[in-house]
């Protein structure tokens, strides 16, 4: 990636904690290629963050590799952005320690995600879960980004990152750029096929269509999708018809057709025709991504090349910031 331009810098981390599904793809992921054109982008797999919850080591390794392949297949061109793995760049852990000493126990205790996660993992409330936002602040501040695109659930973490950066800058001068959260184009908000009142999520696999799912399984899930009990059985968006509205939204996202066109296309046809049509549209949308992912996964040397080059580029920038920080806090250079 060239750095000799005036593009703003954007950085985002992705937790390799689950399989990607069409909610991720038809939502934010589809817009990433546009972001790459507009910004200098850093994307990394936040594997250090992921071990705050117990992971199966073999699965974690496999998932990180699969995700890299999937992101590339979805259009994250590694020639145009820096794509790397967090644990490959030691500066993340190193800066996190320094920032731990500039983050306050009280403010970390107030993080909503910490409270939620400790409630959910009562048998494993580890210190990493507590200092998670500090590592995230380190991830961000190392690259001096202008923007950090995050979803609603991570806004508080970007806020604390800004607080930590300001606190540090207050003592040592302008060391860190204080980033802005960036409300990325979210695209469609895809709901569960089996419980359309809640967001599509891997924890409800029957209502969730995974990116790598087989066509016959995709078709089955769509044919079984919960619609509504109203008698008109008409393909029309309405607040009291969350299941059908969701299917219309998925069909629109997959085909690029407008809601109005879809409603007239299926006018008078009922759900029996509509549901498989949505399934087929999704199968066709996913087909090239699945094929490209498989092709990439069969080419381990290429993937290794991508994440090694990514780590090198990231490390170059990250280590510069870390050196500056070490100097400012008074560490004697080696
Ligand atoms: N915590 C983020 C999430 O769960 C992932 C993440 C880690 C991240 N480090 C980051 C996001 C830095 C943006 C910037 O979604």
XYZ file of C-alpha atoms and ligand atoms in Angstrom:
349
model
C 0.000 0.000 0.000
C 1.247 3.438 -0.830
C 1.459 5.924 1.959
C 2.454 8.939 -0.058
C -1.052 10.238 -0.546
C -3.450 12.428 1.340
C -5.931 9.753 2.182
C -7.218 9.587 5.719
C -6.250 6.511 7.690
C -8.801 4.027 8.897
C -8.294 1.002 11.089
C -10.506 -1.805 12.219
C -10.090 -5.069 14.073
C -12.228 -8.136 13.662
C -12.523 -10.814 16.295
C -11.973 -14.287 14.881
C -14.499 -15.687 17.295
C -17.129 -17.010 14.937
C -18.018 -17.970 11.438
C -19.124 -15.238 9.052
C -22.757 -15.232 7.992
C -24.850 -13.294 5.491
C -25.749 -10.774 8.185
C -22.081 -9.777 8.263
C -21.755 -9.873 4.504
C -24.945 -8.116 3.409
C -24.401 -5.690 6.296
C -21.032 -3.990 6.812
C -18.625 -6.260 4.951
C -19.962 -5.506 1.496
C -19.021 -1.858 1.915
C -15.411 -2.455 2.848
C -14.084 -2.474 -0.701
C -15.462 1.074 -1.097
C -13.719 2.094 2.125
C -10.432 0.780 0.797
C -10.699 3.127 -2.144
C -11.460 6.092 0.054
C -9.050 5.536 2.959
C -5.701 4.015 3.778
C -7.049 0.989 5.571
C -5.605 -1.322 8.187
C -7.594 -4.456 8.955
C -6.471 -7.055 11.419
C -7.743 -10.195 13.049
C -7.848 -9.510 16.768
C -6.696 -12.928 17.941
C -5.222 -11.489 21.163
C -8.668 -10.228 22.101
C -10.277 -13.535 21.266
C -8.487 -15.490 23.988
C -10.216 -13.439 26.688
C -12.783 -16.191 26.210
C -11.528 -19.799 26.095
C -10.792 -21.034 22.580
C -9.917 -24.362 21.102
C -6.364 -23.784 19.776
C -6.713 -25.801 16.563
C -10.009 -24.142 15.774
C -8.694 -20.682 16.437
C -5.787 -21.260 14.045
C -8.109 -22.577 11.374
C -10.611 -19.796 11.818
C -8.032 -17.035 11.481
C -6.795 -18.491 8.208
C -10.312 -19.075 6.917
C -11.337 -15.538 7.786
C -8.381 -14.075 5.949
C -9.356 -16.076 2.878
C -12.992 -15.025 3.232
C -12.197 -11.357 3.633
C -10.062 -11.413 0.520
C -12.809 -13.309 -1.314
C -15.306 -10.649 -0.216
C -13.214 -7.966 -1.857
C -10.627 -6.865 0.683
C -7.818 -6.649 -1.808
C -4.538 -7.123 0.109
C -2.754 -5.039 -2.521
C -4.894 -2.074 -1.548
C -5.014 -2.360 2.234
C -2.909 -3.717 5.075
C -4.334 -7.019 6.230
C -2.633 -8.659 9.190
C -2.940 -10.718 12.339
C -2.734 -8.875 15.652
C -0.476 -11.395 17.400
C 2.063 -11.069 14.561
C 2.828 -7.502 15.574
C 4.211 -7.548 19.125
C 3.882 -3.770 19.458
C 0.172 -4.278 20.208
C 0.903 -6.140 23.433
C 3.809 -3.872 24.240
C 1.856 -0.648 23.927
C -1.076 -2.222 25.755
C 1.106 -2.652 28.830
C 2.198 0.967 28.800
C -1.385 2.136 28.327
C -2.523 -0.154 31.165
C -0.638 2.253 33.377
C -2.639 5.175 31.969
C -6.056 3.528 32.148
C -7.998 3.730 35.360
C -9.513 0.857 37.254
C -12.717 2.838 37.697
C -13.270 3.638 34.038
C -12.536 0.055 32.994
C -15.037 -1.204 35.571
C -17.729 0.894 33.946
C -17.401 -0.685 30.492
C -20.700 -2.237 29.494
C -19.061 -5.035 27.565
C -16.933 -6.004 30.571
C -20.024 -6.162 32.742
C -21.916 -8.222 30.150
C -19.071 -10.595 29.477
C -18.309 -11.149 33.151
C -21.952 -11.972 33.717
C -21.839 -14.463 30.830
C -18.478 -16.006 31.776
C -18.805 -15.991 35.557
C -16.279 -18.837 35.849
C -13.618 -16.988 33.853
C -13.588 -13.295 34.669
C -9.935 -12.937 33.767
C -7.812 -9.792 33.823
C -7.685 -9.792 30.013
C -11.424 -9.339 29.888
C -10.959 -6.338 32.145
C -8.111 -4.729 30.207
C -9.594 -5.627 26.808
C -10.368 -1.951 26.001
C -6.752 -0.997 26.721
C -5.444 -3.513 24.211
C -7.982 -2.134 21.774
C -6.731 1.384 22.472
C -3.208 0.179 21.734
C -4.395 -1.440 18.481
C -5.813 1.855 17.408
C -3.253 4.377 18.636
C -0.266 2.534 17.164
C -1.443 3.442 13.654
C -2.564 7.042 14.300
C -5.792 6.527 12.361
C -8.265 9.306 11.666
C -11.230 6.964 11.870
C -12.200 3.728 13.539
C -15.334 2.181 12.076
C -17.195 0.334 14.775
C -20.643 -0.904 15.520
C -22.787 0.357 18.342
C -21.381 -2.204 20.806
C -17.809 -0.929 20.407
C -18.412 2.823 20.610
C -17.684 2.942 24.313
C -14.321 1.319 23.630
C -13.426 3.985 21.096
C -14.446 6.597 23.655
C -12.128 5.160 26.299
C -9.375 4.975 23.691
C -9.811 8.694 23.138
C -9.737 9.321 26.889
C -6.540 7.326 27.304
C -4.931 9.078 24.326
C -5.865 12.497 25.675
C -4.585 11.606 29.135
C -1.274 10.415 27.702
C -0.970 13.422 25.412
C -1.745 15.664 28.373
C 1.368 14.400 30.131
C 3.789 13.958 27.210
C 2.621 16.258 24.436
C 0.992 15.235 21.197
C 2.092 11.642 20.911
C -1.169 10.107 19.729
C -3.673 11.221 17.156
C -7.064 11.116 18.835
C -9.293 9.109 16.473
C -12.945 9.648 15.651
C -15.425 6.809 15.655
C -16.756 6.331 12.153
C -20.286 5.305 11.552
C -19.699 3.052 8.619
C -22.357 2.318 6.055
C -23.998 -0.577 7.776
C -25.988 -1.827 4.833
C -28.841 -4.070 5.609
C -29.600 -5.121 9.154
C -30.350 -8.785 8.600
C -32.559 -10.592 11.076
C -32.715 -14.265 12.026
C -34.679 -16.485 9.639
C -36.139 -18.465 12.506
C -36.800 -15.559 14.903
C -37.067 -12.398 12.803
C -37.364 -10.133 15.843
C -33.688 -10.700 16.652
C -30.562 -10.038 14.643
C -29.102 -12.920 12.658
C -26.507 -14.537 14.859
C -24.307 -17.615 14.826
C -25.711 -18.572 18.225
C -29.020 -19.375 16.511
C -27.740 -21.556 13.660
C -31.173 -22.469 12.262
C -31.938 -18.832 11.550
C -28.437 -18.055 10.360
C -26.970 -18.583 6.890
C -23.217 -18.955 6.997
C -21.024 -17.646 4.209
C -19.648 -21.098 3.464
C -22.929 -22.950 3.787
C -23.879 -25.534 1.143
C -26.599 -24.508 -1.355
C -28.975 -27.264 -0.224
C -28.686 -26.144 3.400
C -29.225 -22.521 2.406
C -32.345 -23.475 0.454
C -33.665 -25.512 3.375
C -33.194 -22.630 5.787
C -34.984 -20.189 3.508
C -37.853 -22.574 2.807
C -38.320 -22.941 6.553
C -37.940 -19.229 7.263
C -40.537 -17.924 9.676
C -42.946 -15.616 7.894
C -46.173 -14.575 9.523
C -49.506 -15.971 10.376
C -51.556 -13.356 8.553
C -53.952 -14.772 6.037
C -53.164 -12.541 3.083
C -49.688 -14.151 2.678
C -48.631 -11.271 0.541
C -44.999 -10.297 -0.179
C -45.035 -6.819 1.306
C -42.966 -4.997 3.861
C -44.759 -4.066 7.054
C -43.816 -3.652 10.717
C -46.220 -6.419 11.693
C -44.556 -8.724 9.155
C -40.938 -8.867 10.351
C -40.223 -12.249 8.754
C -41.354 -11.255 5.268
C -39.818 -7.801 5.582
C -36.502 -9.423 6.435
C -36.709 -11.764 3.432
C -37.490 -8.823 1.157
C -34.507 -7.018 2.566
C -32.222 -10.000 1.982
C -33.523 -10.404 -1.558
C -32.965 -6.707 -2.216
C -29.419 -6.827 -0.868
C -28.610 -9.983 -2.842
C -30.080 -8.852 -6.157
C -29.764 -5.072 -6.018
C -33.497 -4.744 -6.759
C -35.608 -2.115 -5.039
C -38.242 -3.033 -2.452
C -40.995 -1.757 -4.723
C -39.825 -3.873 -7.644
C -39.676 -6.939 -5.442
C -43.152 -6.383 -4.092
C -44.579 -6.136 -7.578
C -42.463 -9.037 -8.875
C -44.065 -11.355 -6.296
C -47.454 -9.713 -6.224
C -50.134 -12.347 -5.677
C -47.671 -15.239 -5.549
C -47.630 -15.976 -1.831
C -44.666 -17.155 0.202
C -44.316 -20.548 -1.464
C -42.656 -18.975 -4.502
C -40.937 -16.138 -2.705
C -38.966 -18.032 -0.078
C -37.080 -20.307 -2.507
C -36.427 -17.323 -4.758
C -34.676 -15.553 -1.878
C -32.726 -18.742 -1.160
C -31.591 -18.959 -4.768
C -30.554 -15.313 -4.865
C -28.430 -15.851 -1.757
C -26.910 -19.048 -3.148
C -25.932 -17.139 -6.306
C -24.515 -14.223 -4.330
C -22.419 -16.528 -2.191
C -21.264 -18.859 -4.944
C -18.332 -16.757 -6.228
C -17.273 -15.920 -2.671
C -17.329 -19.569 -1.662
C -15.370 -20.609 -4.741
C -12.773 -17.916 -4.223
C -12.449 -18.770 -0.520
C -11.869 -22.446 -1.362
C -9.351 -21.519 -4.005
C -7.439 -19.297 -1.580
C -7.539 -21.851 1.220
C -5.968 -24.350 -1.147
C -3.135 -21.883 -1.711
C -1.603 -21.644 1.754
C 1.578 -20.126 0.382
C -0.351 -17.203 -1.035
C -2.227 -16.611 2.233
C 1.020 -16.783 4.193
C 2.492 -14.260 1.825
C -0.460 -11.943 2.425
C -0.383 -11.980 6.201
C 3.399 -11.828 6.377
C 3.527 -8.806 4.110
C 0.677 -7.290 6.117
C 2.515 -7.836 9.398
C 5.656 -6.252 7.971
C 3.848 -3.139 6.814
C 1.930 -2.888 10.078
C 5.029 -3.432 12.157
C 6.885 -0.657 10.406
C 4.258 1.900 11.437
C 3.503 0.360 14.841
C 7.098 0.155 15.956
C 7.645 3.819 15.136
C 4.820 4.810 17.485
C 6.010 2.390 20.143
C 9.558 3.772 20.032
C 8.207 7.246 20.507
C 6.096 6.160 23.476
C 8.985 4.271 25.119
C 11.122 7.359 24.774
C 8.464 9.663 26.190
C 7.845 7.548 29.294
C 11.580 7.410 29.960
C 12.706 3.895 29.042
C 16.445 3.744 28.394
C 16.936 2.683 24.756
C 18.513 -0.733 24.248
N -13.314 -5.222 19.969
C -13.654 -5.236 18.577
C -14.881 -6.111 18.369
O -15.124 -7.018 19.137
C -12.515 -5.778 17.749
C -11.330 -4.888 17.840
C -10.168 -5.143 18.479
C -11.204 -3.602 17.249
N -9.293 -4.120 18.336
C -9.908 -3.146 17.589
C -12.059 -2.808 16.478
C -9.472 -1.888 17.175
C -11.610 -1.544 16.060
C -10.318 -1.102 16.417
O -15.594 -5.913 17.416
